């Protein structure tokens, strides 16, 4: 499928991309071949956009406007945890007023708005998905932050072409650059648009150092995460580390935050066990992730798609999200996967 053959909807989504998303994977993931992986990497734009055209509304309904995970303190509300995770990255990067900051893969702008309010920096959100950009601008206008937080369409593999070199004081990415066809490619572009001495902070999705692709169950776990999360290829933590240094960054701090001995694991909302909800309002979030919540929402999606209220293919993307939820919990429990490999790197001044 090519983007040029796709049919646009009036809200920025593209019908063909949603319908064809699941065709990038074999239904039996054990039959995946190298050519399937190469096809996803070659067509990463269609893979990622097809996924988010179908999944964005589901993310907002079931999760929030911040499409990422976070650590939890005991008794901490879900939304408070997400905000703290964003604040932590901003503080590690020392973001402050007067800095021009690029958010790579900004989603619908939840983290950009939160970090802008927290740091008073100027945030530019980059996204290649028209539907998400439309929603991000609407939410930002509603909050009165449109003069501080702006959104542009672009490919994070072509940042220097769009913005020019040495354009930003800081760049961050929250669980977004995993969608790139290569870490070297996207990190290299981030390096170019940073001013000398500029800082790059990232929460990266990676398989941990315990993951071994030669073990069939390990490899299948990575494939399930890919299918359910719109990721062309999951890579090991070492690949992110090596890519950062190979493109020229100096790593100042790195840590797998998921490896901290937290009493409440980062993946607990995905387990769907309402007994683990931290606050009263979190019961609703956790319920949506559980079997009864999924039964209600997924059958509602099926019906809405049949009567034309949702684009065709949305239900299939929703089914992929169920695969993702189970795989991410399994990855977290076995510590083979982390969504929060934190790396703070700097572009040398000379």
mmCIF file of C-alpha atoms in Angstrom, residues 34 67 117 135 142 162 164 181-182 267 286 341 346:
data_model
loop_
_atom_site.group_PDB
_atom_site.id
_atom_site.type_symbol
_atom_site.label_atom_id
_atom_site.label_comp_id
_atom_site.label_asym_id
_atom_site.label_seq_id
_atom_site.Cartn_x
_atom_site.Cartn_y
_atom_site.Cartn_z
ATOM 1 C CA UNK A 34 12.853 -11.248 7.818
ATOM 2 C CA UNK A 67 0.236 8.334 25.481
ATOM 3 C CA UNK A 117 3.385 24.695 32.080
ATOM 4 C CA UNK A 135 -6.594 17.240 18.088
ATOM 5 C CA UNK A 142 -8.772 25.345 24.733
ATOM 6 C CA UNK A 162 12.567 20.776 7.988
ATOM 7 C CA UNK A 164 17.703 23.384 9.769
ATOM 8 C CA UNK A 181 13.088 2.580 11.229
ATOM 9 C CA UNK A 182 16.444 2.937 13.003
ATOM 10 C CA UNK A 267 2.052 -1.838 34.040
ATOM 11 C CA UNK A 286 -8.366 0.072 35.303
ATOM 12 C CA UNK A 341 14.725 3.560 29.498
ATOM 13 C CA UNK A 346 24.251 16.202 25.264
#
